[in-house]
Coordinates of C-alpha atoms in Angstrom, one line a residue:
M1 CA -5.4 -20.2 -35.8
S2 CA -3.3 -21.2 -32.2
D3 CA -4.9 -21.0 -28.6
R4 CA -2.6 -18.7 -27.9
R5 CA -3.8 -15.0 -27.3
L6 CA -1.8 -11.8 -26.2
V7 CA -2.3 -8.2 -24.8
I8 CA 1.0 -6.8 -25.7
T9 CA 1.1 -2.9 -23.0
A10 CA 3.2 0.1 -22.6
D11 CA 2.0 1.5 -18.8
D12 CA 2.4 4.8 -17.5
F13 CA 1.1 6.3 -21.1
G14 CA 0.3 9.8 -20.5
L15 CA 3.3 10.0 -17.5
H16 CA 5.7 12.1 -20.0
G17 CA 6.0 13.0 -23.9
S18 CA 8.9 10.6 -24.7
V19 CA 6.5 8.0 -23.1
N20 CA 3.9 9.1 -25.3
A21 CA 6.3 8.7 -28.6
A22 CA 7.3 5.2 -27.4
V23 CA 3.8 4.1 -27.2
R24 CA 3.1 5.6 -31.3
I25 CA 6.7 4.5 -32.5
G26 CA 6.2 0.9 -30.2
H27 CA 2.6 0.4 -32.2
E28 CA 3.2 1.3 -35.7
Q29 CA 6.9 0.1 -36.1
G30 CA 6.6 -2.9 -33.4
V31 CA 4.4 -5.3 -31.6
L32 CA 3.0 -3.0 -29.1
S33 CA -1.3 -3.8 -28.7
A34 CA -2.5 -1.9 -25.7
A35 CA -1.6 1.3 -23.7
S36 CA -2.9 2.0 -20.0
L37 CA -2.9 5.5 -19.5
M38 CA -2.7 7.8 -16.5
V39 CA -5.4 10.4 -17.1
G40 CA -4.2 12.4 -14.3
A41 CA -0.3 12.1 -15.8
P42 CA 1.0 15.6 -17.2
A43 CA 1.1 13.9 -21.1
A44 CA -2.2 12.3 -20.6
A45 CA -4.0 14.8 -22.9
E46 CA -1.4 14.5 -25.5
A47 CA -1.7 10.3 -24.7
V48 CA -5.6 10.5 -25.7
A49 CA -4.3 12.7 -29.3
V50 CA -1.6 10.0 -29.8
A51 CA -4.4 7.1 -29.1
R52 CA -6.9 9.0 -30.9
N53 CA -4.4 8.2 -34.0
L54 CA -4.1 4.7 -33.8
P55 CA -7.6 3.5 -34.2
N56 CA -6.0 -0.3 -33.3
L57 CA -4.8 0.9 -30.2
R58 CA -6.5 -0.8 -27.2
V59 CA -7.0 1.8 -24.9
G60 CA -7.1 1.0 -20.6
L61 CA -7.0 2.8 -17.7
H62 CA -4.0 2.7 -15.8
L63 CA -5.3 3.9 -11.9
V64 CA -2.3 5.9 -10.0
L65 CA -3.2 5.6 -6.0
T66 CA 0.8 6.1 -5.6
D67 CA 4.0 7.4 -6.8
G68 CA 1.2 10.4 -8.2
R69 CA -1.1 13.4 -7.8
P70 CA -4.8 12.8 -7.1
V71 CA -7.6 13.7 -9.8
L72 CA -9.8 15.1 -7.4
P73 CA -8.4 18.0 -5.2
P74 CA -6.1 16.7 -2.5
E75 CA -8.2 17.9 0.3
Q76 CA -11.0 15.5 -1.0
V77 CA -8.9 12.7 -0.1
P78 CA -6.2 14.0 2.9
H79 CA -6.4 10.5 4.5
L80 CA -4.8 9.0 0.6
V81 CA -2.0 12.8 0.5
N82 CA 1.0 13.2 2.6
G83 CA 2.2 17.2 2.6
E84 CA 2.3 18.2 -0.2
G85 CA -1.2 16.8 -1.6
A86 CA 0.5 14.1 -3.6
F87 CA -0.2 10.7 -3.0
R88 CA 1.8 8.3 -0.3
N89 CA 4.8 6.8 -1.5
D90 CA 4.5 4.1 1.6
M91 CA 2.3 1.8 -0.2
A92 CA 2.5 -1.2 2.9
A93 CA 1.3 2.1 5.2
M94 CA -1.4 3.7 2.6
G95 CA -3.3 0.2 2.6
A96 CA -3.0 -0.5 6.4
I97 CA -5.1 3.0 6.7
I98 CA -7.5 2.2 3.6
L99 CA -8.4 -1.3 5.7
A100 CA -8.8 0.3 9.0
S101 CA -10.8 3.8 8.4
S102 CA -13.9 3.9 6.8
T103 CA -13.3 7.1 5.7
A104 CA -10.0 6.2 3.9
R105 CA -12.4 3.9 1.8
R106 CA -14.9 6.5 1.0
E107 CA -12.2 8.4 -0.2
L108 CA -10.2 5.9 -2.1
G109 CA -13.8 5.0 -4.0
A110 CA -14.4 9.0 -4.8
E111 CA -10.5 9.1 -6.1
I112 CA -10.8 5.6 -8.2
E113 CA -14.7 6.9 -9.7
A114 CA -13.3 10.5 -10.2
Q115 CA -10.1 8.6 -12.7
F116 CA -12.8 6.4 -14.0
F117 CA -15.0 9.3 -15.1
A118 CA -11.7 11.0 -16.4
F119 CA -11.7 8.1 -18.5
A120 CA -14.9 8.1 -19.6
A121 CA -14.1 12.0 -20.5
T122 CA -11.5 10.8 -23.3
G123 CA -14.1 9.5 -25.6
L124 CA -12.1 6.4 -25.9
V125 CA -13.1 2.8 -25.3
L126 CA -12.2 1.2 -22.0
D127 CA -10.4 -1.8 -23.1
H128 CA -9.2 -2.7 -19.4
V129 CA -7.5 -1.5 -16.1
N130 CA -4.4 -1.7 -14.0
A131 CA -2.9 0.6 -11.6
H132 CA 0.6 2.0 -11.2
K133 CA 2.4 -0.3 -9.1
H134 CA 0.5 -3.3 -9.3
F135 CA -2.1 -1.2 -6.2
H136 CA -4.5 -3.2 -7.4
V137 CA -4.6 -6.3 -5.7
H138 CA -5.1 -5.1 -2.6
P139 CA -7.6 -6.6 -1.0
T140 CA -9.5 -3.8 -0.5
I141 CA -8.6 -1.7 -4.0
A142 CA -9.4 -4.5 -6.4
A143 CA -12.5 -5.1 -4.6
V144 CA -13.7 -1.1 -4.7
T145 CA -12.3 -1.0 -8.3
A146 CA -14.7 -3.8 -9.4
R147 CA -17.5 -2.6 -7.9
I148 CA -17.1 1.0 -9.6
G149 CA -16.1 -0.1 -13.0
A150 CA -19.0 -2.5 -13.6
R151 CA -20.5 1.5 -13.9
F152 CA -18.3 2.2 -16.6
G153 CA -17.6 -0.6 -18.9
L154 CA -15.0 -2.6 -17.0
R155 CA -14.8 -6.2 -18.8
A156 CA -10.9 -6.7 -17.9
V157 CA -8.1 -6.4 -15.4
R158 CA -4.6 -7.5 -14.9
A159 CA -3.3 -9.8 -12.4
P160 CA 0.2 -10.5 -12.9
V161 CA 0.4 -14.0 -12.0
E162 CA 4.1 -14.4 -13.8
P163 CA 4.6 -18.0 -14.1
A164 CA 8.2 -18.6 -13.1
A165 CA 8.5 -22.3 -14.7
T166 CA 8.0 -20.1 -18.2
L167 CA 10.3 -17.7 -16.9
T168 CA 13.4 -20.5 -16.0
T169 CA 13.3 -21.1 -19.7
I170 CA 14.5 -18.3 -20.8
E171 CA 16.9 -17.6 -17.9
P172 CA 17.7 -20.2 -15.7
G173 CA 17.2 -18.6 -11.8
A174 CA 14.7 -19.7 -8.9
A175 CA 11.5 -17.1 -7.8
G176 CA 12.7 -15.0 -4.7
W177 CA 10.5 -14.5 -2.1
T178 CA 9.0 -11.1 -3.7
D179 CA 8.3 -13.4 -6.5
R180 CA 5.9 -15.8 -4.3
M181 CA 4.6 -13.1 -2.5
A182 CA 3.6 -10.7 -5.4
A183 CA 2.2 -14.3 -6.9
W184 CA 0.1 -15.1 -3.9
W185 CA -1.7 -11.5 -4.0
A186 CA -1.9 -11.7 -7.5
K187 CA -4.3 -14.7 -7.0
R188 CA -6.1 -13.5 -4.5
A189 CA -7.4 -9.9 -7.0
S190 CA -7.9 -12.6 -9.3
V191 CA -10.3 -14.2 -7.9
C192 CA -12.4 -11.1 -6.6
F193 CA -12.3 -10.1 -9.9
R194 CA -13.6 -12.9 -11.5
R195 CA -15.9 -13.1 -8.4
A196 CA -17.3 -10.0 -10.5
G197 CA -17.3 -11.2 -13.9
V198 CA -14.4 -9.3 -14.5
V199 CA -11.9 -11.2 -16.7
T200 CA -8.2 -11.6 -16.0
P201 CA -5.2 -12.5 -18.1
D202 CA -3.9 -16.5 -17.9
Q203 CA -0.6 -15.3 -16.8
V204 CA 1.2 -11.7 -17.4
F205 CA 5.2 -11.8 -18.3
G206 CA 6.9 -7.9 -17.0
L207 CA 7.2 -8.3 -13.5
R208 CA 10.4 -10.3 -12.7
W209 CA 12.3 -7.8 -15.2
S210 CA 10.2 -4.3 -15.4
G211 CA 12.1 -1.7 -16.9
H212 CA 14.6 -4.4 -18.6
M213 CA 12.2 -6.1 -20.3
T214 CA 15.4 -6.5 -23.5
A215 CA 14.9 -7.5 -27.0
P216 CA 15.8 -11.0 -26.2
R217 CA 13.9 -11.5 -22.7
L218 CA 10.6 -10.1 -24.6
A219 CA 11.1 -12.3 -27.3
G220 CA 11.3 -15.6 -25.4
V221 CA 8.8 -14.9 -23.4
I222 CA 5.9 -14.8 -26.0
N223 CA 7.6 -17.9 -27.7
A224 CA 6.9 -19.6 -25.1
L225 CA 3.9 -18.8 -24.1
P226 CA 1.4 -20.4 -22.1
P227 CA -2.2 -21.4 -23.7
G228 CA -5.0 -19.2 -23.2
L229 CA -4.4 -15.4 -22.9
S230 CA -1.7 -14.4 -21.7
E231 CA 0.1 -9.9 -21.4
V232 CA 3.4 -8.2 -21.5
Y233 CA 3.3 -5.4 -20.4
L234 CA 6.2 -2.9 -21.0
H235 CA 7.9 0.8 -20.2
P236 CA 8.7 1.8 -23.2
A237 CA 9.7 5.5 -23.9
T238 CA 12.5 7.4 -26.0
D239 CA 14.4 8.9 -23.3
N240 CA 16.0 7.1 -19.9
V241 CA 15.2 10.0 -17.5
F242 CA 12.3 12.3 -17.8
P243 CA 10.5 13.5 -15.4
G244 CA 8.1 10.5 -13.3
S245 CA 10.8 7.9 -14.1
A246 CA 11.9 5.1 -13.0
S247 CA 15.6 5.3 -11.7
G248 CA 17.6 1.9 -13.3
Y249 CA 14.9 1.5 -15.8
D250 CA 15.8 1.2 -19.5
Y251 CA 12.6 2.4 -21.9
R252 CA 13.9 2.9 -24.5
G253 CA 15.9 -1.0 -24.2
E254 CA 12.2 -1.5 -24.0
L255 CA 11.5 0.4 -27.0
A256 CA 13.8 -1.3 -28.5
A257 CA 12.8 -5.1 -27.7
L258 CA 8.9 -3.7 -28.6
T259 CA 10.3 -3.5 -31.9
S260 CA 13.2 -5.8 -32.7
D261 CA 12.5 -8.5 -35.7
G262 CA 13.0 -11.2 -32.6
A263 CA 9.1 -9.9 -31.4
R264 CA 7.8 -9.9 -34.8
K265 CA 8.5 -13.0 -36.1
A266 CA 7.5 -14.3 -32.5
I267 CA 4.0 -13.0 -32.5
S268 CA 3.7 -14.6 -36.2
G269 CA 1.2 -17.2 -35.9
L270 CA 0.0 -15.9 -32.2
Q271 CA -3.8 -13.9 -31.9
V272 CA -2.6 -10.3 -30.4
G273 CA -4.9 -7.1 -29.7
G274 CA -6.1 -6.0 -26.7
Y275 CA -8.6 -7.0 -24.6
Q276 CA -11.8 -6.8 -25.9
D277 CA -10.6 -8.3 -28.5
F278 CA -10.7 -11.4 -26.9
V279 CA -13.2 -10.7 -23.9

């Protein structure tokens, strides 16, 4: 049996009905093995219903701490939200506030705990945790997530360490400074989680080509996987534009990648599942 183990994840599960439909299609007709649920998103209840009808789909928690709304009432997390009661979108400023303010850290802990409780209430088995826009690699958010997650059976977290050398074998191109900065933060987060006894993958793919993981790229990544535990994450949907969609993302193209012949052929001989299948 191959020593290459692979988790293929759809993020933003619950954001919109078109995302939920793509998760179902990607799992039933393609190679999708896991999904990350936004528990406070508009279509979260529908997503849970979809997941319950897909017993082999592994579902984790997609923490939302930016570009969304809190699960708690906004007045309980005033340091984390703007005047409209939505999370602040200026992640650098919000990260600095969390570092500087003990009150903000208490609010952060309360919100993360509320999202864990909301996931537990679904009755789904917690496969993994990650965060919208990878905000969980912030050192304080990582530490709080590890501490609170331990009470909810947290066993695996995505640390998006993406090996540039592997990407270069698929499409030549040097890593930019944003790639290097992202890898630095991700490696720090991985150390934090592993010290807490939480598994992180050996490598993750999806960061450089976020929203543009085409069928050739996905098949290329799977064929070039290094040994160990890998995760590839995508953002599939049946529509390219919907409430909450990211500008310029090719959601339909990523769904097509998940159901492509190339991807199905590439996973032959690999161990593909969720984190709970490997941890």
